PDB file of C-alpha atoms and ligand atoms in Angstrom:
ATOM      1  CA  MET I   1     -20.975  -0.346-128.103  1.00  0.00           C
ATOM      2  CA  ASN I   2     -17.448   0.902-128.479  1.00  0.00           C
ATOM      3  CA  GLU I   3     -15.199   0.453-125.512  1.00  0.00           C
ATOM      4  CA  VAL I   4     -14.760   3.681-123.591  1.00  0.00           C
ATOM      5  CA  VAL I   5     -11.178   4.881-123.709  1.00  0.00           C
ATOM      6  CA  THR I   6      -9.623   5.687-120.341  1.00  0.00           C
ATOM      7  CA  ARG I   7      -6.451   7.631-119.795  1.00  0.00           C
ATOM      8  CA  GLU I   8      -4.493   8.307-116.614  1.00  0.00           C
ATOM      9  CA  ALA I   9      -2.921  11.654-115.793  1.00  0.00           C
ATOM     10  CA  THR I  10      -0.010  11.314-113.380  1.00  0.00           C
ATOM     11  CA  CYS I  11       2.286  13.788-111.660  1.00  0.00           C
ATOM     12  CA  ALA I  12       6.056  13.523-112.053  1.00  0.00           C
ATOM     13  CA  CYS I  13       6.558  11.362-108.926  1.00  0.00           C
ATOM     14  CA  GLY I  14       3.452   9.203-109.425  1.00  0.00           C
ATOM     15  CA  ASP I  15       1.769  10.021-106.090  1.00  0.00           C
ATOM     16  CA  LEU I  16      -1.100  11.998-107.635  1.00  0.00           C
ATOM     17  CA  ARG I  17      -3.163  10.277-110.318  1.00  0.00           C
ATOM     18  CA  ALA I  18      -6.481  10.840-112.015  1.00  0.00           C
ATOM     19  CA  THR I  19      -8.308   8.531-114.386  1.00  0.00           C
ATOM     20  CA  LEU I  20     -10.383  10.094-117.167  1.00  0.00           C
ATOM     21  CA  ALA I  21     -13.011   8.107-119.046  1.00  0.00           C
ATOM     22  CA  GLY I  22     -14.057   8.893-122.596  1.00  0.00           C
ATOM     23  CA  GLU I  23     -12.708  11.388-125.062  1.00  0.00           C
ATOM     24  CA  PRO I  24     -12.112  14.989-123.919  1.00  0.00           C
ATOM     25  CA  LEU I  25     -14.407  17.881-124.799  1.00  0.00           C
ATOM     26  CA  MET I  26     -11.494  19.840-126.213  1.00  0.00           C
ATOM     27  CA  VAL I  27      -7.715  20.121-126.136  1.00  0.00           C
ATOM     28  CA  SER I  28      -6.352  23.652-125.959  1.00  0.00           C
ATOM     29  CA  SER I  29      -2.838  25.020-125.823  1.00  0.00           C
ATOM     30  CA  CYS I  30      -2.046  28.279-124.070  1.00  0.00           C
ATOM     31  CA  CYS I  31       1.021  30.505-124.336  1.00  0.00           C
ATOM     32  CA  CYS I  32       0.111  32.827-121.433  1.00  0.00           C
ATOM     33  CA  THR I  33       2.841  33.711-118.964  1.00  0.00           C
ATOM     34  CA  ARG I  34       0.997  31.941-116.128  1.00  0.00           C
ATOM     35  CA  CYS I  35       1.030  28.665-118.051  1.00  0.00           C
ATOM     36  CA  GLN I  36       4.702  29.181-118.881  1.00  0.00           C
ATOM     37  CA  ARG I  37       5.596  29.705-115.223  1.00  0.00           C
ATOM     38  CA  ARG I  38       3.329  26.957-113.910  1.00  0.00           C
ATOM     39  CA  THR I  39       4.629  24.323-116.315  1.00  0.00           C
ATOM     40  CA  GLY I  40       8.187  25.475-116.895  1.00  0.00           C
ATOM     41  CA  ALA I  41       7.422  24.984-120.612  1.00  0.00           C
ATOM     42  CA  PHE I  42       6.764  27.579-123.300  1.00  0.00           C
ATOM     43  CA  PHE I  43       3.078  26.693-123.440  1.00  0.00           C
ATOM     44  CA  GLY I  44       0.595  24.687-121.437  1.00  0.00           C
ATOM     45  CA  VAL I  45      -1.855  22.135-122.802  1.00  0.00           C
ATOM     46  CA  THR I  46      -5.258  21.812-121.160  1.00  0.00           C
ATOM     47  CA  VAL I  47      -7.447  18.800-121.836  1.00  0.00           C
ATOM     48  CA  TYR I  48     -11.040  19.698-120.978  1.00  0.00           C
ATOM     49  CA  TYR I  49     -13.445  17.125-119.573  1.00  0.00           C
ATOM     50  CA  ARG I  50     -16.731  17.002-117.702  1.00  0.00           C
ATOM     51  CA  PRO I  51     -15.986  16.524-113.978  1.00  0.00           C
ATOM     52  CA  ARG I  52     -17.929  13.242-114.027  1.00  0.00           C
ATOM     53  CA  GLN I  53     -15.394  11.842-116.534  1.00  0.00           C
ATOM     54  CA  MET I  54     -12.798  11.819-113.748  1.00  0.00           C
ATOM     55  CA  THR I  55     -13.675   8.372-112.491  1.00  0.00           C
ATOM     56  CA  ALA I  56     -10.816   7.741-110.058  1.00  0.00           C
ATOM     57  CA  GLN I  57      -8.127   9.617-108.162  1.00  0.00           C
ATOM     58  CA  SER I  58      -5.280   8.568-105.941  1.00  0.00           C
ATOM     59  CA  GLY I  59      -2.937  10.613-103.829  1.00  0.00           C
ATOM     60  CA  THR I  60      -3.689  13.878-102.104  1.00  0.00           C
ATOM     61  CA  ALA I  61      -3.699  17.102-104.062  1.00  0.00           C
ATOM     62  CA  ALA I  62      -2.695  20.475-102.689  1.00  0.00           C
ATOM     63  CA  THR I  63      -4.388  23.484-104.247  1.00  0.00           C
ATOM     64  CA  PHE I  64      -3.133  26.777-105.578  1.00  0.00           C
ATOM     65  CA  HIS I  65      -5.329  29.731-106.377  1.00  0.00           C
ATOM     66  CA  PRO I  66      -3.480  32.517-108.206  1.00  0.00           C
ATOM     67  CA  PRO I  67      -4.231  35.872-106.526  1.00  0.00           C
ATOM     68  CA  ASP I  68      -5.539  37.402-109.747  1.00  0.00           C
ATOM     69  CA  GLY I  69      -6.942  34.249-111.312  1.00  0.00           C
ATOM     70  CA  SER I  70     -10.225  32.406-111.389  1.00  0.00           C
ATOM     71  CA  THR I  71      -8.919  28.841-111.530  1.00  0.00           C
ATOM     72  CA  THR I  72      -7.954  26.501-108.701  1.00  0.00           C
ATOM     73  CA  PHE I  73      -4.988  24.276-109.554  1.00  0.00           C
ATOM     74  CA  HIS I  74      -4.637  20.845-107.962  1.00  0.00           C
ATOM     75  CA  PHE I  75      -1.024  19.791-107.727  1.00  0.00           C
ATOM     76  CA  CYS I  76       1.150  17.155-106.116  1.00  0.00           C
ATOM     77  CA  PRO I  77       2.668  18.525-102.882  1.00  0.00           C
ATOM     78  CA  ARG I  78       5.641  16.164-103.244  1.00  0.00           C
ATOM     79  CA  CYS I  79       6.825  16.893-106.793  1.00  0.00           C
ATOM     80  CA  GLY I  80       4.886  20.048-107.697  1.00  0.00           C
ATOM     81  CA  SER I  81       3.222  18.901-110.942  1.00  0.00           C
ATOM     82  CA  SER I  82      -0.181  20.483-111.445  1.00  0.00           C
ATOM     83  CA  VAL I  83      -2.398  17.652-112.671  1.00  0.00           C
ATOM     84  CA  TRP I  84      -5.878  19.207-112.951  1.00  0.00           C
ATOM     85  CA  TRP I  85      -7.666  22.497-112.418  1.00  0.00           C
ATOM     86  CA  VAL I  86     -11.139  23.829-111.911  1.00  0.00           C
ATOM     87  CA  PRO I  87     -12.215  27.095-113.533  1.00  0.00           C
ATOM     88  CA  GLU I  88     -14.589  28.978-111.262  1.00  0.00           C
ATOM     89  CA  GLU I  89     -16.438  30.770-114.006  1.00  0.00           C
ATOM     90  CA  GLU I  90     -17.392  27.688-115.983  1.00  0.00           C
ATOM     91  CA  ASP I  91     -19.690  25.078-114.542  1.00  0.00           C
ATOM     92  CA  ASP I  92     -19.256  21.456-115.347  1.00  0.00           C
ATOM     93  CA  VAL I  93     -15.762  21.637-116.841  1.00  0.00           C
ATOM     94  CA  ILE I  94     -12.357  20.613-115.526  1.00  0.00           C
ATOM     95  CA  GLY I  95      -8.961  20.982-117.160  1.00  0.00           C
ATOM     96  CA  VAL I  96      -6.326  18.265-116.993  1.00  0.00           C
ATOM     97  CA  ALA I  97      -2.658  18.857-117.830  1.00  0.00           C
ATOM     98  CA  GLY I  98      -2.006  17.399-121.280  1.00  0.00           C
ATOM     99  CA  GLY I  99       1.590  16.471-120.495  1.00  0.00           C
ATOM    100  CA  CYS I 100       0.591  14.487-117.394  1.00  0.00           C
ATOM    101  CA  PHE I 101      -0.983  11.846-119.635  1.00  0.00           C
ATOM    102  CA  ALA I 102       2.323  11.223-121.433  1.00  0.00           C
ATOM    103  CA  ASP I 103       0.068   9.548-124.005  1.00  0.00           C
ATOM    104  CA  THR I 104       0.497  10.216-127.705  1.00  0.00           C
ATOM    105  CA  SER I 105      -3.045   8.980-128.410  1.00  0.00           C
ATOM    106  CA  LEU I 106      -4.372  12.205-126.924  1.00  0.00           C
ATOM    107  CA  PRO I 107      -6.041  14.338-129.622  1.00  0.00           C
ATOM    108  CA  ALA I 108      -3.948  17.261-130.880  1.00  0.00           C
ATOM    109  CA  PRO I 109      -4.715  20.763-129.572  1.00  0.00           C
ATOM    110  CA  GLN I 110      -7.696  22.281-131.403  1.00  0.00           C
ATOM    111  CA  ARG I 111      -6.707  25.862-130.687  1.00  0.00           C
ATOM    112  CA  MET I 112      -3.852  27.979-129.352  1.00  0.00           C
ATOM    113  CA  VAL I 113      -4.663  30.901-127.079  1.00  0.00           C
ATOM    114  CA  TRP I 114      -2.689  33.844-125.694  1.00  0.00           C
ATOM    115  CA  THR I 115      -0.369  33.874-128.703  1.00  0.00           C
ATOM    116  CA  GLU I 116       0.554  37.398-127.644  1.00  0.00           C
ATOM    117  CA  HIS I 117       3.057  35.619-125.373  1.00  0.00           C
ATOM    118  CA  ARG I 118       4.019  32.886-127.853  1.00  0.00           C
ATOM    119  CA  HIS I 119       7.730  32.301-128.295  1.00  0.00           C
ATOM    120  CA  PRO I 120       8.366  32.858-132.001  1.00  0.00           C
ATOM    121  CA  TYR I 121       9.595  29.299-132.622  1.00  0.00           C
ATOM    122  CA  VAL I 122       6.518  27.704-131.001  1.00  0.00           C
ATOM    123  CA  ARG I 123       4.102  26.914-133.839  1.00  0.00           C
ATOM    124  CA  PRO I 124       0.480  25.829-133.581  1.00  0.00           C
ATOM    125  CA  PRO I 125      -0.424  22.730-135.608  1.00  0.00           C
ATOM    126  CA  PRO I 126      -1.354  23.725-139.191  1.00  0.00           C
ATOM    127  CA  GLY I 127      -4.924  24.969-139.570  1.00  0.00           C
ATOM    128  CA  VAL I 128      -5.518  25.357-135.838  1.00  0.00           C
ATOM    129  CA  PRO I 129      -7.252  28.616-134.837  1.00  0.00           C
ATOM    130  CA  THR I 130      -5.178  30.997-132.762  1.00  0.00           C
ATOM    131  CA  PHE I 131      -6.259  33.764-130.410  1.00  0.00           C
ATOM    132  CA  THR I 132      -3.980  36.600-129.319  1.00  0.00           C
ATOM    133  CA  GLY I 133      -5.679  36.601-125.911  1.00  0.00           C
ATOM    134  CA  ALA I 134      -8.463  34.606-124.296  1.00  0.00           C
ATOM    135  CA  PRO I 135     -10.595  32.580-126.738  1.00  0.00           C
ATOM    136  CA  ASP I 136     -13.907  34.029-127.936  1.00  0.00           C
TER     137      ASP I 136
HETATM  138 ZN1  LIG K 201       4.094  13.986-107.522  1.00  0.00          ZN
HETATM  139 ZN1  LIG K 202      -2.383  29.936-120.030  1.00  0.00          ZN
END
């Protein structure tokens, strides 16, 4: 048996933490304007897992539900980092903020979505599929 990799996603102040066991289902980057505003960066990175892979949490998350969105964001009420989110339309999947791992062993994004809003100098990794809007 191989040892199961675990990674910890942490907000900027360290109060809110989540431990994820095993490799993610997928890593996706998104250039949509919501991700830009939520992160303060030019694109967001979502690391998808099964909810059961989140094996531990510490701290208390506040939640944010965008008025026109279908995802509930869990963020640190002290520092504001969104650490994970739950899409309402997909069962059995959670998204975790790629940057909150601060871990270069994380697999590279396997796609880039909403490139309609991509800043021209932001480039997807070579060979990675891109979608102008939501992925197929
Ligand atoms: Zn925090
Ligand atoms: Zn987005």
